[in-house]
XYZ file of C-alpha atoms in Angstrom:
766
model
C 62.726 86.660 133.073
C 63.821 83.418 131.451
C 60.209 82.239 131.234
C 59.484 85.508 129.468
C 62.358 84.991 127.052
C 61.104 81.508 126.264
C 57.564 82.723 125.611
C 58.912 85.543 123.442
C 61.009 83.096 121.401
C 57.981 80.857 120.867
C 55.866 83.739 119.634
C 58.520 85.245 117.315
C 59.095 81.986 115.437
C 55.585 80.615 115.836
C 52.283 82.440 116.071
C 53.764 86.002 115.896
C 50.820 87.425 117.826
C 52.953 90.259 119.201
C 53.733 91.439 115.679
C 50.124 91.241 114.559
C 48.944 93.262 117.564
C 51.842 95.738 117.155
C 53.046 95.139 120.689
C 56.399 94.224 119.166
C 57.280 96.725 116.380
C 58.251 94.914 113.195
C 61.211 97.252 112.611
C 62.581 96.428 116.059
C 62.546 92.719 115.227
C 63.744 92.879 111.613
C 66.608 95.303 112.300
C 68.409 92.791 114.524
C 70.631 90.243 112.795
C 69.681 87.639 115.384
C 66.248 87.272 113.771
C 66.448 84.249 111.456
C 63.640 84.160 108.906
C 64.484 80.568 107.972
C 63.168 79.354 111.329
C 59.707 80.942 111.119
C 56.862 78.476 110.577
C 54.182 80.566 108.826
C 51.695 77.682 108.682
C 52.109 76.931 112.385
C 52.663 73.248 111.567
C 54.732 71.399 114.082
C 55.782 72.616 117.498
C 58.558 75.155 117.617
C 61.337 73.815 119.848
C 61.190 76.727 122.243
C 62.787 75.202 125.277
C 65.652 77.430 126.351
C 67.862 74.827 127.957
C 70.118 77.532 129.388
C 70.323 81.270 129.655
C 72.337 83.929 131.407
C 71.924 87.582 132.206
C 74.126 90.366 133.521
C 72.640 92.279 136.416
C 73.994 95.347 138.167
C 73.174 97.243 141.337
C 73.193 101.008 141.275
C 74.238 103.326 144.057
C 70.678 103.308 145.442
C 70.775 99.533 145.864
C 68.350 98.734 143.017
C 69.135 95.800 140.706
C 68.511 95.886 136.972
C 69.311 93.709 133.960
C 72.139 95.014 131.798
C 72.335 92.285 129.145
C 70.748 88.968 128.233
C 72.673 85.956 126.886
C 70.308 83.446 125.343
C 72.343 81.726 122.629
C 74.750 80.045 125.016
C 75.872 80.895 128.562
C 79.158 82.605 127.790
C 81.304 82.662 130.900
C 79.981 79.518 132.559
C 83.335 77.818 131.974
C 85.136 80.698 133.672
C 82.723 80.488 136.611
C 83.554 76.782 136.883
C 87.289 77.494 136.714
C 87.060 80.215 139.384
C 85.175 77.896 141.696
C 87.613 74.998 141.273
C 90.640 77.226 141.849
C 89.214 78.981 144.914
C 87.944 75.753 146.471
C 91.530 74.491 146.388
C 93.095 77.726 147.597
C 90.549 78.430 150.358
C 89.211 75.020 151.449
C 88.650 76.062 155.080
C 86.692 79.158 154.077
C 84.408 77.068 151.880
C 83.556 74.800 154.809
C 83.320 77.631 157.330
C 80.900 79.731 155.252
C 78.975 76.741 153.838
C 79.372 77.793 150.227
C 76.795 76.107 147.995
C 78.287 73.915 145.305
C 77.591 74.630 141.639
C 77.856 71.032 140.369
C 74.056 70.807 140.601
C 73.784 73.291 137.720
C 75.937 71.144 135.446
C 74.147 67.949 136.496
C 70.853 69.512 135.466
C 72.440 70.555 132.190
C 73.502 66.948 131.596
C 69.937 65.849 132.291
C 68.692 68.260 129.635
C 71.228 67.008 127.131
C 70.154 63.389 127.575
C 66.415 64.157 127.646
C 64.706 62.114 124.935
C 67.837 60.225 123.859
C 68.846 58.411 127.041
C 72.299 57.412 128.184
C 73.083 55.906 124.781
C 72.567 59.241 123.032
C 75.522 60.807 121.259
C 76.109 64.371 122.477
C 78.784 66.788 121.326
C 79.788 70.312 122.338
C 80.115 72.552 119.286
C 82.547 75.446 119.693
C 84.783 77.795 117.795
C 88.301 76.793 116.767
C 91.235 76.828 119.173
C 92.230 80.307 117.950
C 89.103 81.790 119.558
C 89.845 83.851 122.694
C 87.355 81.806 124.749
C 88.512 78.364 123.605
C 90.012 77.780 127.046
C 86.524 78.094 128.515
C 85.052 75.708 125.949
C 87.761 73.120 126.620
C 87.328 73.403 130.389
C 83.563 72.949 130.106
C 83.879 69.965 127.741
C 86.377 68.255 130.026
C 84.096 68.773 133.038
C 80.907 67.561 131.321
C 82.676 64.689 129.571
C 81.422 65.257 126.020
C 83.528 65.562 122.844
C 84.478 69.128 121.935
C 84.051 69.598 118.196
C 84.248 72.360 115.612
C 81.892 72.942 112.656
C 84.347 71.204 110.316
C 84.018 68.035 112.436
C 80.319 67.699 111.562
C 78.665 66.738 108.307
C 74.996 66.630 107.257
C 73.934 63.679 105.114
C 70.404 62.402 104.506
C 68.951 64.726 107.174
C 71.271 63.330 109.826
C 74.176 65.116 111.488
C 77.331 63.020 111.625
C 80.557 63.411 113.554
C 83.643 62.607 111.491
C 85.554 60.094 113.575
C 88.515 57.839 112.943
C 86.195 54.849 112.516
C 83.708 56.519 110.193
C 80.727 58.813 110.510
C 78.913 58.642 113.854
C 75.356 60.040 114.087
C 74.875 62.915 116.535
C 71.693 63.176 118.587
C 72.295 66.348 120.624
C 74.484 69.406 120.050
C 75.351 71.743 122.895
C 76.441 74.715 120.861
C 78.785 77.452 122.031
C 78.789 79.519 118.847
C 76.466 82.235 117.589
C 73.362 81.580 115.489
C 74.617 83.321 112.393
C 77.729 81.135 112.294
C 75.990 77.769 112.526
C 74.885 77.223 108.928
C 76.372 79.057 105.912
C 73.218 78.223 103.898
C 71.022 80.179 106.284
C 69.747 83.601 105.236
C 71.802 86.266 106.997
C 74.601 83.896 107.907
C 77.834 85.679 108.766
C 80.169 82.725 108.313
C 81.075 80.334 105.506
C 82.615 77.793 107.896
C 79.522 76.494 109.658
C 77.736 73.181 109.133
C 75.859 73.350 105.791
C 72.310 72.074 106.136
C 72.190 72.159 109.943
C 69.107 74.418 110.034
C 67.088 72.086 107.832
C 68.078 69.026 109.864
C 67.089 70.777 113.101
C 63.727 71.818 111.617
C 62.987 68.211 110.669
C 63.985 66.869 114.072
C 67.123 65.099 112.903
C 69.162 66.653 115.704
C 68.430 68.543 118.889
C 70.383 71.754 119.403
C 70.783 73.429 122.772
C 70.023 76.258 122.818
C 67.743 76.116 119.771
C 68.802 78.225 116.829
C 67.360 81.712 116.565
C 67.676 82.562 120.259
C 70.110 85.328 119.342
C 67.094 87.518 118.609
C 66.339 87.563 122.347
C 69.610 89.424 122.968
C 68.313 92.492 121.121
C 68.815 95.355 123.620
C 65.912 97.208 121.997
C 63.522 94.752 123.680
C 64.449 96.343 127.011
C 62.448 99.425 126.023
C 59.200 97.383 125.928
C 60.055 94.451 128.210
C 57.330 95.350 130.729
C 54.660 95.344 127.978
C 55.965 92.056 126.586
C 55.780 90.451 130.027
C 52.197 91.563 130.535
C 51.160 90.402 127.068
C 52.850 86.991 127.198
C 52.708 86.019 130.891
C 49.927 88.239 132.189
C 52.020 89.482 135.098
C 54.228 92.491 135.844
C 57.966 92.400 135.190
C 59.721 91.751 138.495
C 63.329 92.501 137.564
C 63.496 95.702 135.548
C 65.805 96.282 132.612
C 68.202 99.156 132.262
C 66.265 102.281 131.229
C 66.322 102.104 127.416
C 65.045 104.164 124.464
C 64.700 102.499 121.051
C 65.617 105.085 118.419
C 63.476 103.391 115.776
C 60.450 104.931 117.463
C 60.002 108.625 116.631
C 58.883 109.700 120.105
C 61.608 107.748 121.897
C 64.245 109.024 119.481
C 63.232 112.623 119.986
C 63.251 112.179 123.758
C 66.676 110.510 123.730
C 68.337 112.995 121.377
C 67.081 115.829 123.546
C 69.223 114.574 126.450
C 71.984 112.986 124.424
C 74.854 113.905 126.730
C 73.185 112.139 129.662
C 72.900 108.810 127.856
C 75.050 106.125 126.301
C 74.264 104.702 122.860
C 74.638 101.178 121.482
C 74.261 99.478 118.131
C 71.916 96.559 118.668
C 74.161 94.171 116.701
C 77.444 95.061 118.438
C 77.068 94.066 122.121
C 80.423 95.297 123.415
C 80.467 98.708 121.728
C 79.070 101.621 123.717
C 79.187 105.292 122.711
C 79.224 108.098 125.272
C 78.351 111.332 123.448
C 79.413 113.426 126.453
C 83.006 112.196 125.998
C 83.106 112.279 122.199
C 84.670 115.065 120.160
C 82.361 117.082 117.856
C 83.319 115.188 114.696
C 82.766 111.823 116.347
C 79.418 112.908 117.693
C 78.331 114.154 114.258
C 79.338 110.845 112.676
C 77.278 108.999 115.283
C 74.240 111.193 114.609
C 74.565 110.561 110.856
C 74.611 106.824 111.469
C 71.505 107.106 113.626
C 69.741 109.130 110.937
C 70.503 106.434 108.330
C 69.377 103.424 110.414
C 67.626 104.641 113.577
C 66.101 101.189 114.242
C 69.618 99.806 114.771
C 70.386 101.993 117.795
C 69.268 102.252 121.392
C 70.016 104.827 124.054
C 70.479 103.820 127.682
C 70.602 105.661 130.963
C 73.992 104.709 132.444
C 73.790 102.591 135.541
C 76.286 103.766 138.165
C 77.241 100.334 139.409
C 78.234 99.567 142.963
C 81.849 98.651 143.558
C 83.893 95.888 145.138
C 87.520 95.860 146.312
C 89.859 94.316 143.761
C 93.576 93.676 143.635
C 94.771 94.796 140.213
C 98.451 95.184 139.266
C 99.406 94.837 142.921
C 97.124 97.704 143.979
C 93.860 97.519 145.918
C 91.185 99.474 144.038
C 87.421 99.803 144.029
C 85.981 98.490 140.770
C 82.387 98.610 139.516
C 81.032 95.136 138.890
C 78.170 93.234 137.307
C 77.003 89.712 138.106
C 76.457 87.154 135.359
C 73.894 84.649 136.598
C 73.209 81.327 134.869
C 69.925 79.487 134.530
C 69.204 75.996 133.243
C 65.893 74.414 132.345
C 64.452 72.053 134.955
C 61.237 70.662 133.516
C 58.586 73.348 133.435
C 60.697 75.729 135.498
C 64.277 76.947 135.625
C 67.102 76.311 138.051
C 69.600 79.054 138.841
C 73.229 78.246 139.527
C 73.944 78.854 143.234
C 76.827 81.088 142.245
C 77.907 82.926 139.144
C 80.577 85.114 137.615
C 81.412 88.554 138.945
C 82.614 90.723 136.061
C 84.758 93.677 137.013
C 83.986 96.635 134.805
C 86.570 98.855 133.183
C 86.901 102.422 134.365
C 85.092 103.674 131.274
C 81.550 102.614 130.547
C 82.310 102.263 126.823
C 84.723 99.420 127.642
C 82.192 97.285 129.488
C 80.257 94.058 128.970
C 82.557 91.801 126.991
C 84.664 88.996 128.417
C 87.575 90.056 126.224
C 88.180 93.406 127.871
C 87.182 92.946 131.492
C 90.086 93.578 133.888
C 89.206 90.577 136.024
C 86.504 88.393 137.536
C 85.469 86.986 140.899
C 83.714 83.877 142.080
C 80.193 84.379 143.464
C 79.319 82.526 146.655
C 75.794 81.645 147.737
C 75.846 80.660 151.400
C 73.785 77.793 152.780
C 72.193 77.541 156.219
C 72.895 73.796 156.232
C 76.140 71.810 155.968
C 77.046 71.411 152.301
C 77.398 67.846 151.051
C 79.979 66.598 148.580
C 78.722 66.875 145.014
C 80.062 65.404 141.778
C 79.028 64.771 138.203
C 80.227 61.154 138.302
C 77.434 58.646 137.820
C 76.384 56.626 140.852
C 74.003 54.223 139.084
C 75.150 50.792 137.965
C 73.214 50.089 134.794
C 74.657 48.095 131.912
C 75.764 51.185 130.038
C 78.121 52.163 132.857
C 80.181 49.029 132.242
C 80.596 49.542 128.505
C 83.460 51.418 126.883
C 82.510 54.101 124.377
C 84.563 53.469 121.244
C 84.785 55.180 117.903
C 84.003 58.702 119.121
C 87.421 60.230 118.520
C 86.902 63.031 115.977
C 89.253 62.874 113.014
C 90.394 66.447 113.668
C 91.407 65.525 117.216
C 93.259 62.447 115.989
C 95.047 64.554 113.381
C 95.984 67.189 115.964
C 97.322 64.480 118.279
C 99.314 62.950 115.425
C 100.920 66.277 114.591
C 101.390 67.131 118.255
C 103.545 64.035 118.468
C 105.470 64.985 115.342
C 106.030 68.589 116.421
C 107.253 67.516 119.854
C 109.899 65.324 118.199
C 110.902 68.165 115.891
C 111.355 70.449 118.868
C 113.427 67.853 120.701
C 115.610 67.156 117.651
C 116.272 70.869 117.088
C 117.045 71.387 120.797
C 119.495 68.490 120.899
C 121.385 69.685 117.815
C 121.526 73.326 118.907
C 122.515 72.306 122.411
C 125.348 70.113 121.134
C 126.661 72.866 118.850
C 126.586 75.589 121.503
C 128.051 73.246 124.111
C 131.003 72.481 121.837
C 131.627 76.200 121.316
C 131.534 76.803 125.067
C 133.665 73.811 126.124
C 136.508 74.067 123.642
C 139.643 75.937 124.706
C 140.292 76.942 121.125
C 138.818 80.000 119.476
C 135.360 79.779 117.911
C 136.892 80.118 114.455
C 139.084 77.068 115.008
C 136.224 75.012 116.443
C 133.920 75.896 113.555
C 136.557 74.796 111.051
C 136.650 71.215 112.371
C 134.896 68.500 110.319
C 132.863 67.448 113.358
C 131.306 70.892 113.883
C 130.624 71.363 110.200
C 128.911 67.983 110.143
C 126.680 69.046 113.052
C 125.789 72.330 111.367
C 124.865 70.557 108.128
C 122.777 68.113 110.148
C 121.005 71.041 111.844
C 119.922 72.416 108.484
C 118.802 68.992 107.253
C 116.890 68.098 110.437
C 115.049 71.440 110.618
C 114.489 71.676 106.865
C 115.773 75.273 106.833
C 117.538 75.056 103.501
C 119.776 76.350 102.049
C 121.234 77.043 105.507
C 124.558 75.340 106.156
C 124.040 72.628 103.528
C 122.855 74.426 100.403
C 123.923 77.360 98.322
C 126.146 79.692 100.305
C 126.671 77.020 102.947
C 130.459 77.327 103.069
C 130.244 80.985 103.990
C 127.677 80.294 106.713
C 129.781 77.432 108.092
C 132.629 79.878 108.643
C 130.352 82.612 110.030
C 127.276 80.868 111.500
C 126.117 83.532 113.966
C 123.303 85.002 111.902
C 121.959 81.590 110.870
C 122.117 80.236 114.427
C 120.260 83.260 115.801
C 117.583 82.771 113.160
C 117.267 79.078 113.992
C 116.827 79.950 117.655
C 114.468 82.923 117.519
C 112.811 83.456 114.127
C 109.279 82.187 114.741
C 108.131 83.207 111.254
C 110.659 80.989 109.501
C 109.387 77.407 109.087
C 111.605 74.812 110.724
C 113.316 76.978 113.323
C 113.146 76.073 116.989
C 110.819 78.991 117.758
C 108.536 78.034 114.877
C 108.512 74.349 115.872
C 107.563 75.353 119.425
C 104.712 77.476 118.107
C 103.456 74.621 115.934
C 103.640 72.248 118.894
C 101.653 74.696 121.023
C 99.044 75.131 118.288
C 98.509 71.379 118.034
C 98.373 71.034 121.819
C 95.949 73.935 122.294
C 93.485 72.404 119.813
C 93.224 69.292 122.023
C 93.550 70.977 125.411
C 90.241 69.446 126.562
C 91.927 66.030 126.316
C 95.121 66.946 128.161
C 95.622 66.203 131.835
C 96.260 68.982 134.334
C 99.942 67.972 134.457
C 100.209 68.204 130.671
C 98.588 71.632 130.775
C 101.227 72.722 133.281
C 103.910 71.514 130.863
C 102.211 73.483 128.089
C 102.190 76.621 130.242
C 105.870 76.160 131.051
C 106.645 75.803 127.354
C 104.845 79.090 126.768
C 107.156 80.707 129.301
C 110.244 79.172 127.705
C 109.164 80.300 124.243
C 108.795 83.837 125.579
C 112.200 83.543 127.258
C 113.739 82.358 124.003
C 112.261 85.313 122.133
C 113.539 87.743 124.772
C 117.129 86.494 124.716
C 119.406 89.318 123.616
C 121.614 87.361 121.219
C 124.608 89.404 119.990
C 125.925 89.323 116.449
C 129.045 87.538 117.695
C 127.068 84.791 119.466
C 129.708 82.091 118.943
C 132.392 84.205 120.671
C 130.268 85.374 123.639
C 130.613 82.722 126.349
C 128.168 84.494 128.704
C 125.287 84.492 126.223
C 126.159 80.953 125.124
C 125.800 79.863 128.737
C 122.439 81.612 129.118
C 121.140 80.078 125.914
C 122.324 76.634 126.964
C 120.512 76.961 130.295
C 117.270 77.706 128.474
C 117.783 74.810 126.040
C 118.550 72.475 128.939
C 115.312 73.417 130.683
C 113.405 73.126 127.431
C 114.738 69.612 126.932
C 113.818 68.754 130.530
C 110.247 69.997 130.044
C 109.922 68.047 126.793
C 111.170 64.938 128.590
C 108.549 65.483 131.299
C 105.867 65.698 128.626
C 107.111 62.459 127.051
C 107.044 60.718 130.424
C 103.478 61.899 131.103
C 102.356 60.607 127.716
C 103.828 57.174 128.393
C 102.881 56.683 132.042
C 99.895 58.922 132.868
C 97.743 58.683 129.748
C 95.422 55.799 128.935
C 96.824 53.938 125.955
C 93.708 54.366 123.851
C 93.112 55.798 120.388
C 94.314 59.297 121.303
C 97.569 57.897 122.662
C 98.041 55.695 119.577
C 97.947 58.654 117.197
C 100.254 60.722 119.404
C 102.801 57.926 119.619
C 102.488 57.180 115.910
C 103.313 60.796 115.126
C 106.282 60.640 117.493
C 107.710 57.440 116.005
C 107.319 58.514 112.395
C 108.960 61.859 113.090
C 111.753 60.325 115.144
C 112.480 57.833 112.341
C 112.613 60.732 109.900
C 114.910 62.768 112.178
C 117.299 59.842 112.703
C 117.529 59.156 108.987
C 118.061 62.809 108.092
C 120.598 63.485 110.852
C 122.709 60.377 110.248
C 122.688 60.998 106.520
C 123.852 64.615 106.956
C 126.491 63.879 109.609
C 128.017 60.927 107.767
C 127.861 62.374 104.279
C 131.506 63.469 104.710
C 134.278 62.320 107.080
C 132.532 59.101 108.112
C 135.478 57.871 110.154
C 136.119 61.029 112.180
C 136.070 59.905 115.858
C 134.817 63.255 117.171
C 131.988 63.259 114.634
C 130.963 59.730 115.632
C 131.021 60.728 119.284
C 128.793 63.729 118.617
C 126.382 61.473 116.741
C 126.157 59.060 119.668
C 125.583 61.945 122.093
C 122.773 63.345 119.950
C 120.884 60.088 120.373
C 121.788 59.377 124.026
C 123.737 56.263 123.069
C 127.273 56.924 124.350
C 126.925 54.807 127.492
C 125.288 51.965 125.580
C 128.080 51.986 123.028
C 130.807 51.919 125.694
C 129.106 49.155 127.663
C 128.455 47.001 124.611
C 131.558 47.558 122.500
C 134.895 47.672 124.284
C 136.713 48.887 121.187
C 137.250 52.434 119.969
C 134.745 54.328 117.898
C 133.972 52.351 114.749
C 131.566 53.730 112.183
C 130.164 50.245 111.483
C 129.315 49.717 115.140
C 127.850 53.216 115.378
C 125.538 52.436 112.458
C 124.666 49.095 114.003
C 123.586 50.833 117.227
C 121.794 53.851 115.733
C 120.152 52.224 112.723
C 119.803 48.470 113.133
C 119.472 47.780 116.871
C 115.822 46.949 117.640
C 116.189 47.346 121.418
C 117.719 50.842 121.341
C 114.824 53.340 121.708
C 116.868 55.895 119.752
C 117.523 53.613 116.772
C 115.835 53.561 113.405
C 114.919 49.876 113.680
C 113.193 50.467 117.015
C 111.041 53.218 115.487
C 109.812 51.076 112.607
C 109.129 48.178 114.942
C 107.009 50.466 117.158
C 105.282 51.939 114.109
C 104.264 48.470 112.962
C 102.871 47.631 116.420
C 101.004 50.936 116.690
C 99.452 50.586 113.241
C 98.255 47.091 114.150
C 96.366 48.558 117.145
C 94.704 51.445 115.276
C 90.884 51.339 115.134
C 89.630 49.018 112.400
C 93.092 47.456 111.898
C 93.387 44.891 114.622
C 92.710 42.089 112.130
C 94.215 43.681 109.016
C 96.650 41.584 106.995
C 100.079 42.588 105.785
C 98.536 43.402 102.417
C 96.971 46.542 103.815
C 98.680 49.612 102.248
C 99.517 51.324 105.551
C 100.717 48.149 107.227
C 102.718 47.264 104.127
C 104.668 50.516 104.404
C 105.561 49.777 108.034
C 106.625 46.223 107.161
C 108.714 47.523 104.259
C 110.580 49.946 106.529
C 111.309 47.348 109.204
C 112.324 44.753 106.611
C 114.773 47.112 104.940
C 116.417 47.877 108.276
C 116.622 44.221 109.252
C 118.207 43.250 105.940
C 120.752 46.086 106.002
C 124.440 45.431 106.635
C 126.821 48.115 107.983
C 129.653 46.960 105.735
C 127.563 47.373 102.615
C 126.082 50.659 103.782
C 129.556 52.161 104.110
C 130.653 50.936 100.692
C 131.723 54.034 98.756
C 132.000 52.359 95.348
C 129.900 54.046 92.738
C 128.200 50.842 91.560
C 127.390 49.604 95.075
C 123.853 48.227 95.252
C 123.286 49.585 98.745
C 124.827 52.789 100.064
C 124.128 54.685 103.253
C 122.695 57.708 101.471
C 120.345 55.651 99.266
C 119.276 53.513 102.211
C 118.407 56.502 104.407
C 116.706 58.384 101.560
C 114.329 55.459 100.996
C 113.441 55.382 104.685
C 112.814 59.140 104.683
C 110.403 58.647 101.788
C 108.673 55.839 103.699
C 107.972 58.195 106.604
C 106.316 60.680 104.249
C 104.316 57.905 102.565
C 103.043 56.628 105.916
C 101.917 60.129 106.871
C 99.980 60.435 103.604
C 98.413 57.008 104.094
C 97.330 57.792 107.664
C 95.864 61.113 106.539
C 93.869 59.451 103.769
C 92.642 56.637 106.006
C 91.736 58.525 109.178
C 91.723 62.295 108.722
C 89.986 62.721 105.359
C 86.245 62.264 104.935
C 84.960 62.193 101.365
C 81.860 60.939 99.675
C 81.701 58.608 96.717
C 81.855 60.158 93.287
C 78.425 60.950 91.884
C 77.339 60.527 88.295
C 75.964 63.694 86.724
C 72.574 62.826 85.356
C 69.620 60.706 86.422
C 71.624 58.677 88.939
C 70.348 57.611 92.341
C 71.939 60.391 94.369
C 70.459 59.063 97.593
C 72.309 55.782 97.220
C 75.518 57.549 96.243
C 75.517 59.482 99.499
C 74.167 56.835 101.842
C 77.471 55.409 103.020
C 78.346 56.234 106.606
C 81.838 54.815 106.416
C 84.055 57.001 104.208
C 87.224 54.990 104.411
C 86.857 52.587 101.483
C 89.826 52.696 99.139
C 87.869 54.244 96.271
C 86.590 57.053 98.510
C 89.862 58.427 99.835
C 90.647 61.863 98.487
C 93.700 64.062 98.625
C 92.351 66.448 101.314
């Protein structure tokens, strides 16, 4: 069947003999949106790249035991990542069963796929996996597949076409791409293509592929092979193209664009199910439709009959399944995966078992299936260990691949680091406030009236950026009655800056780089999902500050959240290679922590700077109480507190430590290992560290109006430095722009020839 699909693809976009001989009706081909006219070569010059590197098909077995094809998947093998996940999970859960039954391993399929990717480009070829964004429901599958194959997972925005070459936007410049394994539909690849359904593809990709500038697997235009109308003439197509009978029959299909078939199908309408050829997951069952719905369907068929097919429902066989704690018999289909192996095709010794919904009109899409199973192919010989790791020892195996970190990934890692610090800062402040309310013997009203608590509440608003809050207009009223504001800061995910919102932002950044996270980090991410749901489900009363029971429950959740965040921080430091990805994550952390320290200290010490309780709270926020007691044997002194939290370069919670780390991290960024202090980004880091080193606690606490250096001015400058460093990093590493072009008879080719977009005159505001 896959050989037939390949021959059909070659004829549709090449010679078009089937159209000329009317074996393939023109209306059947043109009605399907998968047919891309841009790819047709009417002069038959050049060889159409018709090698289907991979394909998949759904097959079902009816009650009589006969197998038939339900659907073809020729653009990309959707579900192969889920099949891989199922196999990995089950092999760990049932290791003895795998050995006892001699279950064939599926790594051979992916090894053959790797061979296809490197065909013609060798081991030095640059391959990427092109997928949808992290918001796509199948992004988990894409990330799993990319991590297993070991190729960068990119989105259309990560690629750029210049001078008939496809480039990947990386942190070190534009890197040429030789091979693209695409996991997105044809019509969303290139917005310049006729019939494109997306404006966010890679402009010019079709033209580059036509000219051989990049190899795309599967080749573009294969979506036309998924037209269910072809099933009505598949036997004739097989005879015409391969000269042999069709071995595996398709589901009995009538194409309503043909007058005779339409009349035959409409005469037995209640026995059939109908489909629109461009909407794979939508199936209509006239027998179950009300009269008005059926009439609407008939009107649609009358308007565009070539866009509809009728199928004889296949009563699929069933398999036992445990769903919602109940054992039930579910109909199922098997999705089988093929990969090109030279002149033939290799079938994965396994597959994905798709459990069907109870209703036939809810079948055939991965989004709505109630579950899946792993498919085992048993061997009559002992099964050997199999892996994708290379066993050869050529020179390439000893080299380190540098410069392939996409700018989008680096940016997501940078903001993942920043969001994690924001979450931790918000948790620490909220935890300290609620703990004080729970521990004090006095009433909540009395506790809230103390200068120390009011300083913490103002700091909470400043650190989260949720103004006016406790620090702006109406702040005095909220300081006296903070329940509503505290509940919002805990649970309102739609309000920027709240704990719930910061958690969501952290998850969004983490999910966009999930293919680069370790299994332990993914477990942390899953636990954070649970805690976010638990936070949203907390029933917080209007009198939160007076309810000790709810305060205790909330504190337990915040404690666990802080513990999980600490586990994530430890994994980042000790379990992750300190390469480019780690550098951007840590840089985001340090910049955000410096900002949080400056903002919090400024807000807490804006009033009542000598209040002992306030100073103690400040030390507890930054885990510095024990250090202070061990180092200074005197009472709480605001000068010593500032010395420890702002100026101490060996305290990991101090401002000086952050700027020192920032300077070291910037020095190790790609392309900066030999950069002088005159570099704009490095200059900002040096300026921040120098200001901290030259600061004096006595002068910072000087309250005279004409004082040259005050605490508020000092901290405000450092806050601005953090923002300036973020802008500089964005311009240098995350923004790709071309040089300005002169309108007129200028040499446009030369203006666009640069492959390194990071020169100072090329940085834009993006």
